[in-house]
Amino acid sequence: MSFDLSLIASSLPKILQGLGLTLNLLAVSTLFGLILAVGILLMRLSRRAWLVWPARAYIYFFRGTPLLVQLFVIYHGLPQFGFIRQSVFWPILRDPYWCSVIALSLNTAAYVSEILRGGVLGVDKGFIEAGKALGLSKFQRTTRITAPLAVRLALPAYSNEIVSMLKSTALASTVTLMEMTGVARTIVADTFAPYEIFIAATIIYLVLVWIIQTAFTLIETYTNRHVRKI
Amino acid sequence: MADIIVLEKMNKFYGTYHALKDVNLTIAKGEKVVVCGPSGSGKSTMIRCINRLEEHDSGRIIVAGEELTDDEKKIDRVRREVGMVFQSFNLFPHMTVLENLTLAPRLVRKTATAEAEAIAMKYLTRVRIPDQAHKYPSQLSGGQQQRVAIARALCMNPEVMLFDEPTSALDPEMISEVLDVMTDLAQEGMTMVCVTHEMGFARSVADRIVFMDHGEIVEVAKPYDFFASPKSERARTFLGQILAH
């Protein structure tokens, strides 16, 4: 078997044509996922059982099943039902892009809500008590003390989740989307050279991960500036 | 003088553990009360009930004219008038000293930022660290942090100050700088309730000493009487233990 470096070089620009869709899936799903995660977090932290249990069930379900299965259920499974094909959601649910976004968002929301919960539980109770003693309302304590400190505590785990999400976008190729992995698979089908093509894709993913990691390191350094001693 | 804190037959349980037993205590405006007793005697629990960081199970607590109940609005009103200093300082770590001091006046009292900062600088000067205003708490020593915490509570212009073992987490050389600030405050007429083991401070500043043991107030006396001739056996034992060295 021969190894063709030039094939790696020539396939890089082709795979990069899928970069836009990869980043699009990552950004849109991360955003929707985060919004959903905050909602689930508030339910999960509530004292009312009828809010806590749906949140727990949601988290259990979406962390407990493979993302690929969730994607297939949404893309291949839901259209089996006539009422879904007749519903107003059908234009969205028949579109592989939106199905991917929905699956990725629902899945990441389960993880992110738990990451944020870890941050909230990590906030020293003494700071909350100081806020109470000063007469701050519950809303003021949450927004000015708990949330900013919890976010700082959650950042390392959250960056992990973003990296994980980047790689999860590759699953969208299984529902016909031409993001980077989808493009790579098409080229492999044409060239019968999986080794070189997937190495090219690997290189791009590694560069992206490096950028994400570096960005989070900068954010963490900035938000933890108060911890540094002079 | 008007009574600013009234505790009437207050009881507190943690599960089946009876943490406070029929506590009765009335504190007048301007009074300085030191609460002492062995660890686990309920001193901190009692002081934390006064601004409802702990909920009492029976009896009445009336602070600055408001009875403490489940009513959140009343609780917030009371907390605005009651400053508290904690053993572990509890300065907000993500805010500068100045931001720590101006947060509650701005949000709770709706004071304009410039005015809140002026008030903050006034109190930072009184606790002798105006030059640290733009630092973060982690950049200060323990003694400095505790003085900032005192200034933070004072910025709300409270009627009463509660101190929950304010020097217990400090290195020995920093204790006096905090006690000096507290002594100044006492001399200016602030109403103070201090849980502390600093008997020198108690002797020189307190109007009354409240001695607690096993969740009960065992003895209330003037400092001279308390130290010279404690009435209860438990107080004698306690004083023997802490003054032995």
GROMACS .gro file of C-alpha atoms in nm:
model
  475
    1MET     CA    1   0.000   0.000   0.000
    2SER     CA    2   0.138   0.336  -0.093
    3PHE     CA    3   0.092   0.653   0.105
    4ASP     CA    4   0.018   0.961  -0.101
    5LEU     CA    5   0.108   1.288   0.072
    6SER     CA    6  -0.010   1.491  -0.224
    7LEU     CA    7  -0.355   1.336  -0.187
    8ILE     CA    8  -0.371   1.469   0.170
    9ALA     CA    9  -0.272   1.813   0.044
   10SER     CA   10  -0.518   1.813  -0.243
   11SER     CA   11  -0.808   1.687  -0.030
   12LEU     CA   12  -0.762   1.950   0.243
   13PRO     CA   13  -0.927   2.233   0.046
   14LYS     CA   14  -1.215   2.004  -0.056
   15ILE     CA   15  -1.280   1.896   0.304
   16LEU     CA   16  -1.258   2.261   0.410
   17GLN     CA   17  -1.567   2.321   0.194
   18GLY     CA   18  -1.751   2.140   0.473
   19LEU     CA   19  -1.596   2.359   0.743
   20GLY     CA   20  -1.871   2.619   0.723
   21LEU     CA   21  -2.143   2.363   0.788
   22THR     CA   22  -1.943   2.199   1.068
   23LEU     CA   23  -1.897   2.534   1.243
   24ASN     CA   24  -2.259   2.625   1.175
   25LEU     CA   25  -2.384   2.302   1.337
   26LEU     CA   26  -2.148   2.355   1.629
   27ALA     CA   27  -2.243   2.717   1.689
   28VAL     CA   28  -2.620   2.681   1.644
   29SER     CA   29  -2.647   2.361   1.850
   30THR     CA   30  -2.422   2.498   2.124
   31LEU     CA   31  -2.636   2.810   2.149
   32PHE     CA   32  -2.970   2.627   2.153
   33GLY     CA   33  -2.822   2.365   2.383
   34LEU     CA   34  -2.703   2.628   2.630
   35ILE     CA   35  -3.040   2.804   2.641
   36LEU     CA   36  -3.216   2.473   2.695
   37ALA     CA   37  -2.956   2.370   2.955
   38VAL     CA   38  -3.022   2.679   3.166
   39GLY     CA   39  -3.393   2.598   3.165
   40ILE     CA   40  -3.330   2.237   3.264
   41LEU     CA   41  -3.083   2.355   3.531
   42LEU     CA   42  -3.343   2.584   3.688
   43MET     CA   43  -3.594   2.297   3.692
   44ARG     CA   44  -3.336   2.058   3.834
   45LEU     CA   45  -3.241   2.302   4.114
   46SER     CA   46  -3.602   2.380   4.198
   47ARG     CA   47  -3.753   2.256   4.523
   48ARG     CA   48  -4.069   2.145   4.343
   49ALA     CA   49  -4.072   1.775   4.262
   50TRP     CA   50  -4.288   1.822   3.953
   51LEU     CA   51  -4.010   2.038   3.804
   52VAL     CA   52  -3.718   1.831   3.930
   53TRP     CA   53  -3.833   1.492   3.803
   54PRO     CA   54  -3.892   1.586   3.437
   55ALA     CA   55  -3.546   1.747   3.437
   56ARG     CA   56  -3.388   1.436   3.586
   57ALA     CA   57  -3.569   1.214   3.337
   58TYR     CA   58  -3.456   1.435   3.049
   59ILE     CA   59  -3.094   1.426   3.162
   60TYR     CA   60  -3.106   1.052   3.218
   61PHE     CA   61  -3.256   0.986   2.876
   62PHE     CA   62  -3.025   1.207   2.671
   63ARG     CA   63  -2.709   1.106   2.853
   64GLY     CA   64  -2.815   0.745   2.859
   65THR     CA   65  -2.865   0.686   2.486
   66PRO     CA   66  -2.619   0.725   2.197
   67LEU     CA   67  -2.636   1.053   2.011
   68LEU     CA   68  -2.641   0.857   1.684
   69VAL     CA   69  -2.955   0.675   1.796
   70GLN     CA   70  -3.116   1.005   1.900
   71LEU     CA   71  -3.036   1.148   1.557
   72PHE     CA   72  -3.180   0.845   1.378
   73VAL     CA   73  -3.496   0.852   1.588
   74ILE     CA   74  -3.553   1.215   1.495
   75TYR     CA   75  -3.455   1.186   1.128
   76HIS     CA   76  -3.575   0.835   1.037
   77GLY     CA   77  -3.816   0.757   1.319
   78LEU     CA   78  -4.045   1.057   1.354
   79PRO     CA   79  -4.152   1.069   0.987
   80GLN     CA   80  -4.309   0.722   1.036
   81PHE     CA   81  -4.593   0.898   1.211
   82GLY     CA   82  -4.852   1.052   0.983
   83PHE     CA   83  -4.945   1.323   1.230
   84ILE     CA   84  -4.586   1.445   1.226
   85ARG     CA   85  -4.580   1.458   0.848
   86GLN     CA   86  -4.902   1.661   0.862
   87SER     CA   87  -4.787   1.891   1.142
   88VAL     CA   88  -4.650   2.243   1.108
   89PHE     CA   89  -4.313   2.106   1.219
   90TRP     CA   90  -4.275   1.886   0.915
   91PRO     CA   91  -4.073   2.136   0.708
   92ILE     CA   92  -3.822   2.136   0.993
   93LEU     CA   93  -3.833   1.766   1.075
   94ARG     CA   94  -3.780   1.654   0.718
   95ASP     CA   95  -3.470   1.870   0.684
   96PRO     CA   96  -3.149   1.681   0.777
   97TYR     CA   97  -2.986   2.007   0.890
   98TRP     CA   98  -3.258   2.084   1.144
   99CYS     CA   99  -3.277   1.723   1.256
  100SER     CA  100  -2.904   1.734   1.327
  101VAL     CA  101  -2.934   2.065   1.512
  102ILE     CA  102  -3.224   1.929   1.719
  103ALA     CA  103  -3.041   1.606   1.809
  104LEU     CA  104  -2.716   1.786   1.894
  105SER     CA  105  -2.895   2.058   2.096
  106LEU     CA  106  -3.112   1.818   2.295
  107ASN     CA  107  -2.812   1.598   2.368
  108THR     CA  108  -2.568   1.871   2.471
  109ALA     CA  109  -2.832   2.043   2.685
  110ALA     CA  110  -2.842   1.737   2.913
  111TYR     CA  111  -2.467   1.746   2.965
  112VAL     CA  112  -2.436   2.124   2.995
  113SER     CA  113  -2.714   2.147   3.254
  114GLU     CA  114  -2.522   1.897   3.467
  115ILE     CA  115  -2.196   2.088   3.411
  116LEU     CA  116  -2.364   2.410   3.523
  117ARG     CA  117  -2.524   2.234   3.819
  118GLY     CA  118  -2.178   2.124   3.928
  119GLY     CA  119  -2.072   2.489   3.913
  120VAL     CA  120  -2.371   2.608   4.114
  121LEU     CA  121  -2.317   2.344   4.383
  122GLY     CA  122  -1.950   2.438   4.397
  123VAL     CA  123  -2.017   2.797   4.498
  124ASP     CA  124  -1.918   2.846   4.862
  125LYS     CA  125  -2.231   2.886   5.075
  126GLY     CA  126  -2.058   3.161   5.269
  127PHE     CA  127  -2.080   3.398   4.971
  128ILE     CA  128  -2.454   3.338   4.940
  129GLU     CA  129  -2.496   3.400   5.313
  130ALA     CA  130  -2.299   3.723   5.285
  131GLY     CA  131  -2.539   3.827   5.009
  132LYS     CA  132  -2.838   3.741   5.227
  133ALA     CA  133  -2.692   3.929   5.523
  134LEU     CA  134  -2.655   4.239   5.304
  135GLY     CA  135  -3.024   4.223   5.216
  136LEU     CA  136  -2.983   4.122   4.850
  137SER     CA  137  -3.296   3.960   4.707
  138LYS     CA  138  -3.287   3.602   4.584
  139PHE     CA  139  -3.276   3.723   4.223
  140GLN     CA  140  -2.991   3.963   4.301
  141ARG     CA  141  -2.796   3.690   4.481
  142THR     CA  142  -2.845   3.456   4.188
  143THR     CA  143  -2.740   3.700   3.919
  144ARG     CA  144  -2.461   3.883   4.103
  145ILE     CA  145  -2.306   3.609   4.315
  146THR     CA  146  -2.411   3.252   4.235
  147ALA     CA  147  -2.419   3.272   3.854
  148PRO     CA  148  -2.084   3.447   3.796
  149LEU     CA  149  -1.903   3.220   4.039
  150ALA     CA  150  -2.074   2.905   3.908
  151VAL     CA  151  -1.983   2.991   3.549
  152ARG     CA  152  -1.619   3.027   3.648
  153LEU     CA  153  -1.624   2.689   3.816
  154ALA     CA  154  -1.800   2.528   3.520
  155LEU     CA  155  -1.576   2.668   3.244
  156PRO     CA  156  -1.317   2.386   3.226
  157ALA     CA  157  -1.587   2.119   3.199
  158TYR     CA  158  -1.781   2.335   2.953
  159SER     CA  159  -1.481   2.368   2.720
  160ASN     CA  160  -1.460   1.990   2.727
  161GLU     CA  161  -1.823   1.972   2.617
  162ILE     CA  162  -1.764   2.214   2.325
  163VAL     CA  163  -1.474   2.000   2.202
  164SER     CA  164  -1.696   1.696   2.233
  165MET     CA  165  -1.971   1.876   2.039
  166LEU     CA  166  -1.731   1.959   1.754
  167LYS     CA  167  -1.666   1.590   1.707
  168SER     CA  168  -2.033   1.503   1.743
  169THR     CA  169  -2.116   1.721   1.441
  170ALA     CA  170  -1.948   1.449   1.232
  171LEU     CA  171  -2.254   1.233   1.299
  172ALA     CA  172  -2.457   1.469   1.080
  173SER     CA  173  -2.282   1.305   0.785
  174THR     CA  174  -2.495   0.996   0.854
  175VAL     CA  175  -2.807   1.190   0.763
  176THR     CA  176  -2.664   1.314   0.432
  177LEU     CA  177  -2.517   1.645   0.551
  178MET     CA  178  -2.199   1.754   0.375
  179GLU     CA  179  -2.010   1.884   0.673
  180MET     CA  180  -1.639   1.797   0.688
  181THR     CA  181  -1.675   1.428   0.763
  182GLY     CA  182  -1.952   1.402   0.503
  183VAL     CA  183  -1.726   1.560   0.241
  184ALA     CA  184  -1.439   1.333   0.344
  185ARG     CA  185  -1.656   1.024   0.306
  186THR     CA  186  -1.761   1.135  -0.042
  187ILE     CA  187  -1.398   1.183  -0.145
  188VAL     CA  188  -1.311   0.840  -0.005
  189ALA     CA  189  -1.588   0.690  -0.213
  190ASP     CA  190  -1.435   0.850  -0.524
  191THR     CA  191  -1.066   0.784  -0.454
  192PHE     CA  192  -1.072   0.462  -0.249
  193ALA     CA  193  -0.802   0.627  -0.031
  194PRO     CA  194  -0.956   0.638   0.318
  195TYR     CA  195  -0.620   0.666   0.491
  196GLU     CA  196  -0.505   0.994   0.335
  197ILE     CA  197  -0.848   1.156   0.326
  198PHE     CA  198  -0.933   1.088   0.688
  199ILE     CA  199  -0.584   1.202   0.793
  200ALA     CA  200  -0.660   1.530   0.617
  201ALA     CA  201  -0.991   1.554   0.806
  202THR     CA  202  -0.811   1.469   1.131
  203ILE     CA  203  -0.567   1.755   1.079
  204ILE     CA  204  -0.851   2.005   1.040
  205TYR     CA  205  -1.035   1.875   1.348
  206LEU     CA  206  -0.714   1.899   1.554
  207VAL     CA  207  -0.658   2.258   1.446
  208LEU     CA  208  -1.017   2.345   1.539
  209VAL     CA  209  -0.982   2.180   1.878
  210TRP     CA  210  -0.661   2.368   1.939
  211ILE     CA  211  -0.839   2.696   1.864
  212ILE     CA  212  -1.126   2.606   2.100
  213GLN     CA  213  -0.887   2.504   2.377
  214THR     CA  214  -0.680   2.819   2.343
  215ALA     CA  215  -0.989   3.038   2.343
  216PHE     CA  216  -1.114   2.878   2.664
  217THR     CA  217  -0.773   2.908   2.828
  218LEU     CA  218  -0.784   3.281   2.755
  219ILE     CA  219  -1.138   3.311   2.889
  220GLU     CA  220  -1.048   3.116   3.204
  221THR     CA  221  -0.742   3.332   3.264
  222TYR     CA  222  -0.951   3.645   3.224
  223THR     CA  223  -1.239   3.536   3.446
  224ASN     CA  224  -1.002   3.407   3.714
  225ARG     CA  225  -0.794   3.725   3.721
  226HIS     CA  226  -0.917   3.786   4.076
  227VAL     CA  227  -0.754   3.464   4.192
  228ARG     CA  228  -0.403   3.563   4.089
  229LYS     CA  229  -0.185   3.711   4.356
  230ILE     CA  230   0.020   4.020   4.286
  231MET     CA  231  -3.341   5.301   7.530
  232ALA     CA  232  -3.543   5.117   7.272
  233ASP     CA  233  -3.495   4.744   7.232
  234ILE     CA  234  -3.355   4.662   6.891
  235ILE     CA  235  -3.338   4.284   6.928
  236VAL     CA  236  -3.585   4.077   7.125
  237LEU     CA  237  -3.558   3.698   7.146
  238GLU     CA  238  -3.851   3.536   7.328
  239LYS     CA  239  -3.850   3.168   7.422
  240MET     CA  240  -3.673   3.089   7.099
  241ASN     CA  241  -3.613   2.723   7.016
  242LYS     CA  242  -3.420   2.571   6.731
  243PHE     CA  243  -3.384   2.208   6.633
  244TYR     CA  244  -3.157   2.035   6.383
  245GLY     CA  245  -3.361   1.721   6.328
  246THR     CA  246  -3.397   1.585   6.678
  247TYR     CA  247  -3.100   1.781   6.813
  248HIS     CA  248  -3.219   2.067   7.033
  249ALA     CA  249  -2.975   2.342   6.934
  250LEU     CA  250  -3.134   2.638   7.114
  251LYS     CA  251  -3.349   2.596   7.425
  252ASP     CA  252  -3.592   2.869   7.532
  253VAL     CA  253  -3.351   3.150   7.458
  254ASN     CA  254  -3.462   3.487   7.598
  255LEU     CA  255  -3.251   3.793   7.530
  256THR     CA  256  -3.325   4.161   7.482
  257ILE     CA  257  -3.069   4.397   7.342
  258ALA     CA  258  -3.111   4.773   7.358
  259LYS     CA  259  -2.999   5.020   7.097
  260GLY     CA  260  -2.636   5.115   7.151
  261GLU     CA  261  -2.562   4.812   7.364
  262LYS     CA  262  -2.255   4.594   7.308
  263VAL     CA  263  -2.313   4.230   7.392
  264VAL     CA  264  -2.048   3.960   7.379
  265VAL     CA  265  -2.169   3.603   7.349
  266CYS     CA  266  -1.930   3.335   7.468
  267GLY     CA  267  -1.935   2.970   7.557
  268PRO     CA  268  -1.784   2.637   7.461
  269SER     CA  269  -1.800   2.523   7.100
  270GLY     CA  270  -2.133   2.365   7.014
  271SER     CA  271  -2.308   2.577   7.274
  272GLY     CA  272  -2.534   2.745   7.017
  273LYS     CA  273  -2.370   3.090   7.007
  274SER     CA  274  -2.337   3.104   6.629
  275THR     CA  275  -2.678   2.949   6.575
  276MET     CA  276  -2.836   3.213   6.796
  277ILE     CA  277  -2.665   3.505   6.625
  278ARG     CA  278  -2.750   3.361   6.282
  279CYS     CA  279  -3.118   3.345   6.381
  280ILE     CA  280  -3.116   3.723   6.434
  281ASN     CA  281  -3.087   3.787   6.056
  282ARG     CA  282  -3.255   3.457   5.970
  283LEU     CA  283  -2.959   3.280   5.819
  284GLU     CA  284  -3.108   3.009   6.041
  285GLU     CA  285  -3.481   2.968   6.096
  286HIS     CA  286  -3.606   2.931   6.451
  287ASP     CA  287  -3.868   2.665   6.521
  288SER     CA  288  -4.064   2.832   6.799
  289GLY     CA  289  -4.069   3.151   7.001
  290ARG     CA  290  -4.042   3.503   6.868
  291ILE     CA  291  -3.762   3.711   6.721
  292ILE     CA  292  -3.822   4.083   6.678
  293VAL     CA  293  -3.546   4.285   6.515
  294ALA     CA  294  -3.568   4.658   6.447
  295GLY     CA  295  -3.942   4.643   6.505
  296GLU     CA  296  -4.010   4.356   6.264
  297GLU     CA  297  -4.099   4.006   6.376
  298LEU     CA  298  -3.912   3.744   6.173
  299THR     CA  299  -4.149   3.503   6.001
  300ASP     CA  300  -4.156   3.332   5.662
  301ASP     CA  301  -4.236   3.670   5.505
  302GLU     CA  302  -3.945   3.727   5.265
  303LYS     CA  303  -4.010   4.100   5.242
  304LYS     CA  304  -3.981   4.142   5.617
  305ILE     CA  305  -3.669   3.927   5.624
  306ASP     CA  306  -3.506   4.145   5.358
  307ARG     CA  307  -3.607   4.460   5.551
  308VAL     CA  308  -3.448   4.324   5.867
  309ARG     CA  309  -3.132   4.216   5.686
  310ARG     CA  310  -3.087   4.565   5.547
  311GLU     CA  311  -3.070   4.702   5.901
  312VAL     CA  312  -2.850   4.425   6.040
  313GLY     CA  313  -2.488   4.403   5.930
  314MET     CA  314  -2.301   4.077   5.969
  315VAL     CA  315  -1.934   3.984   5.979
  316PHE     CA  316  -1.843   3.619   5.933
  317GLN     CA  317  -1.560   3.407   6.059
  318SER     CA  318  -1.449   3.332   5.702
  319PHE     CA  319  -1.491   3.693   5.575
  320ASN     CA  320  -1.705   3.582   5.277
  321LEU     CA  321  -1.599   3.871   5.054
  322PHE     CA  322  -1.723   3.819   4.699
  323PRO     CA  323  -1.406   3.688   4.533
  324HIS     CA  324  -1.491   3.804   4.181
  325MET     CA  325  -1.537   4.167   4.281
  326THR     CA  326  -1.283   4.425   4.385
  327VAL     CA  327  -1.291   4.564   4.737
  328LEU     CA  328  -1.479   4.869   4.612
  329GLU     CA  329  -1.730   4.656   4.422
  330ASN     CA  330  -1.784   4.444   4.735
  331LEU     CA  331  -1.864   4.759   4.931
  332THR     CA  332  -2.090   4.926   4.676
  333LEU     CA  333  -2.292   4.621   4.562
  334ALA     CA  334  -2.560   4.620   4.832
  335PRO     CA  335  -2.596   4.999   4.862
  336ARG     CA  336  -2.647   5.021   4.485
  337LEU     CA  337  -2.882   4.723   4.449
  338VAL     CA  338  -3.068   4.736   4.778
  339ARG     CA  339  -3.061   5.102   4.876
  340LYS     CA  340  -3.061   5.225   4.513
  341THR     CA  341  -2.773   5.460   4.591
  342ALA     CA  342  -2.607   5.616   4.286
  343THR     CA  343  -2.271   5.459   4.203
  344ALA     CA  344  -2.067   5.773   4.268
  345GLU     CA  345  -2.230   5.827   4.604
  346ALA     CA  346  -2.194   5.458   4.697
  347GLU     CA  347  -1.825   5.477   4.612
  348ALA     CA  348  -1.780   5.787   4.824
  349ILE     CA  349  -1.945   5.611   5.118
  350ALA     CA  350  -1.731   5.303   5.055
  351MET     CA  351  -1.412   5.510   5.060
  352LYS     CA  352  -1.522   5.674   5.384
  353TYR     CA  353  -1.557   5.337   5.555
  354LEU     CA  354  -1.240   5.197   5.397
  355THR     CA  355  -1.060   5.492   5.548
  356ARG     CA  356  -1.217   5.418   5.884
  357VAL     CA  357  -1.094   5.059   5.873
  358ARG     CA  358  -0.757   5.200   5.760
  359ILE     CA  359  -0.722   5.044   5.415
  360PRO     CA  360  -0.840   5.302   5.158
  361ASP     CA  361  -0.537   5.216   4.940
  362GLN     CA  362  -0.668   4.860   4.879
  363ALA     CA  363  -0.995   4.970   4.715
  364HIS     CA  364  -0.914   4.836   4.370
  365LYS     CA  365  -0.764   4.505   4.473
  366TYR     CA  366  -0.938   4.169   4.479
  367PRO     CA  367  -0.998   4.000   4.816
  368SER     CA  368  -0.746   3.724   4.738
  369GLN     CA  369  -0.474   3.988   4.720
  370LEU     CA  370  -0.532   4.097   5.081
  371SER     CA  371  -0.423   3.945   5.411
  372GLY     CA  372  -0.682   3.785   5.637
  373GLY     CA  373  -0.688   4.084   5.869
  374GLN     CA  374  -0.737   4.322   5.576
  375GLN     CA  375  -1.014   4.103   5.433
  376GLN     CA  376  -1.198   4.103   5.764
  377ARG     CA  377  -1.170   4.481   5.788
  378VAL     CA  378  -1.311   4.507   5.436
  379ALA     CA  379  -1.595   4.280   5.546
  380ILE     CA  380  -1.667   4.512   5.838
  381ALA     CA  381  -1.662   4.812   5.605
  382ARG     CA  382  -1.892   4.630   5.362
  383ALA     CA  383  -2.150   4.577   5.635
  384LEU     CA  384  -2.117   4.939   5.752
  385CYS     CA  385  -2.184   5.072   5.401
  386MET     CA  386  -2.547   4.967   5.446
  387ASN     CA  387  -2.562   5.196   5.750
  388PRO     CA  388  -2.703   4.920   5.971
  389GLU     CA  389  -2.868   4.965   6.310
  390VAL     CA  390  -2.695   4.658   6.452
  391MET     CA  391  -2.375   4.473   6.372
  392LEU     CA  392  -2.347   4.099   6.429
  393PHE     CA  393  -2.001   3.946   6.454
  394ASP     CA  394  -1.976   3.568   6.428
  395GLU     CA  395  -1.630   3.478   6.558
  396PRO     CA  396  -1.467   3.749   6.348
  397THR     CA  397  -1.111   3.672   6.456
  398SER     CA  398  -1.121   3.292   6.477
  399ALA     CA  399  -0.987   3.239   6.125
  400LEU     CA  400  -0.707   3.495   6.159
  401ASP     CA  401  -0.339   3.448   6.224
  402PRO     CA  402  -0.253   3.577   6.573
  403GLU     CA  403  -0.069   3.887   6.450
  404MET     CA  404  -0.378   4.004   6.260
  405ILE     CA  405  -0.630   3.970   6.540
  406SER     CA  406  -0.557   4.305   6.701
  407GLU     CA  407  -0.604   4.507   6.381
  408VAL     CA  408  -0.957   4.368   6.354
  409LEU     CA  409  -1.034   4.410   6.724
  410ASP     CA  410  -0.909   4.771   6.706
  411VAL     CA  411  -1.161   4.844   6.432
  412MET     CA  412  -1.437   4.677   6.632
  413THR     CA  413  -1.341   4.875   6.943
  414ASP     CA  414  -1.357   5.201   6.743
  415LEU     CA  415  -1.699   5.101   6.620
  416ALA     CA  416  -1.817   5.029   6.973
  417GLN     CA  417  -1.694   5.367   7.091
  418GLU     CA  418  -1.889   5.537   6.815
  419GLY     CA  419  -2.206   5.392   6.966
  420MET     CA  420  -2.283   5.106   6.727
  421THR     CA  421  -2.510   4.835   6.864
  422MET     CA  422  -2.303   4.518   6.852
  423VAL     CA  423  -2.354   4.148   6.918
  424CYS     CA  424  -2.025   3.960   6.906
  425VAL     CA  425  -1.966   3.590   6.931
  426THR     CA  426  -1.599   3.574   7.024
  427HIS     CA  427  -1.338   3.401   7.233
  428GLU     CA  428  -1.143   3.725   7.273
  429MET     CA  429  -1.193   3.778   7.643
  430GLY     CA  430  -0.977   4.091   7.651
  431PHE     CA  431  -1.209   4.251   7.398
  432ALA     CA  432  -1.512   4.131   7.593
  433ARG     CA  433  -1.378   4.280   7.914
  434SER     CA  434  -1.302   4.620   7.765
  435VAL     CA  435  -1.591   4.668   7.522
  436ALA     CA  436  -1.894   4.466   7.634
  437ASP     CA  437  -2.181   4.613   7.832
  438ARG     CA  438  -2.301   4.260   7.901
  439ILE     CA  439  -2.164   3.911   7.855
  440VAL     CA  440  -2.398   3.632   7.757
  441PHE     CA  441  -2.263   3.291   7.848
  442MET     CA  442  -2.415   2.994   7.662
  443ASP     CA  443  -2.376   2.621   7.703
  444HIS     CA  444  -2.569   2.331   7.546
  445GLY     CA  445  -2.806   2.565   7.363
  446GLU     CA  446  -2.907   2.760   7.673
  447ILE     CA  447  -2.824   3.104   7.801
  448VAL     CA  448  -2.670   3.009   8.136
  449GLU     CA  449  -2.565   3.348   8.258
  450VAL     CA  450  -2.591   3.714   8.161
  451ALA     CA  451  -2.364   3.952   8.351
  452LYS     CA  452  -2.158   4.267   8.334
  453PRO     CA  453  -1.801   4.187   8.227
  454TYR     CA  454  -1.646   4.265   8.564
  455ASP     CA  455  -1.891   4.041   8.749
  456PHE     CA  456  -1.865   3.767   8.489
  457PHE     CA  457  -1.489   3.742   8.502
  458ALA     CA  458  -1.448   3.810   8.875
  459SER     CA  459  -1.732   3.601   9.009
  460PRO     CA  460  -1.920   3.387   8.759
  461LYS     CA  461  -2.240   3.264   8.917
  462SER     CA  462  -2.271   2.930   8.740
  463GLU     CA  463  -2.044   2.631   8.772
  464ARG     CA  464  -2.042   2.593   8.391
  465ALA     CA  465  -1.915   2.948   8.341
  466ARG     CA  466  -1.644   2.893   8.604
  467THR     CA  467  -1.531   2.577   8.423
  468PHE     CA  468  -1.534   2.755   8.087
  469LEU     CA  469  -1.336   3.053   8.213
  470GLY     CA  470  -1.092   2.818   8.384
  471GLN     CA  471  -1.034   2.644   8.052
  472ILE     CA  472  -0.984   2.949   7.833
  473LEU     CA  473  -0.794   3.165   8.082
  474ALA     CA  474  -0.566   2.884   8.198
  475HIS     CA  475  -0.274   2.982   7.979
   0.00000   0.00000   0.00000
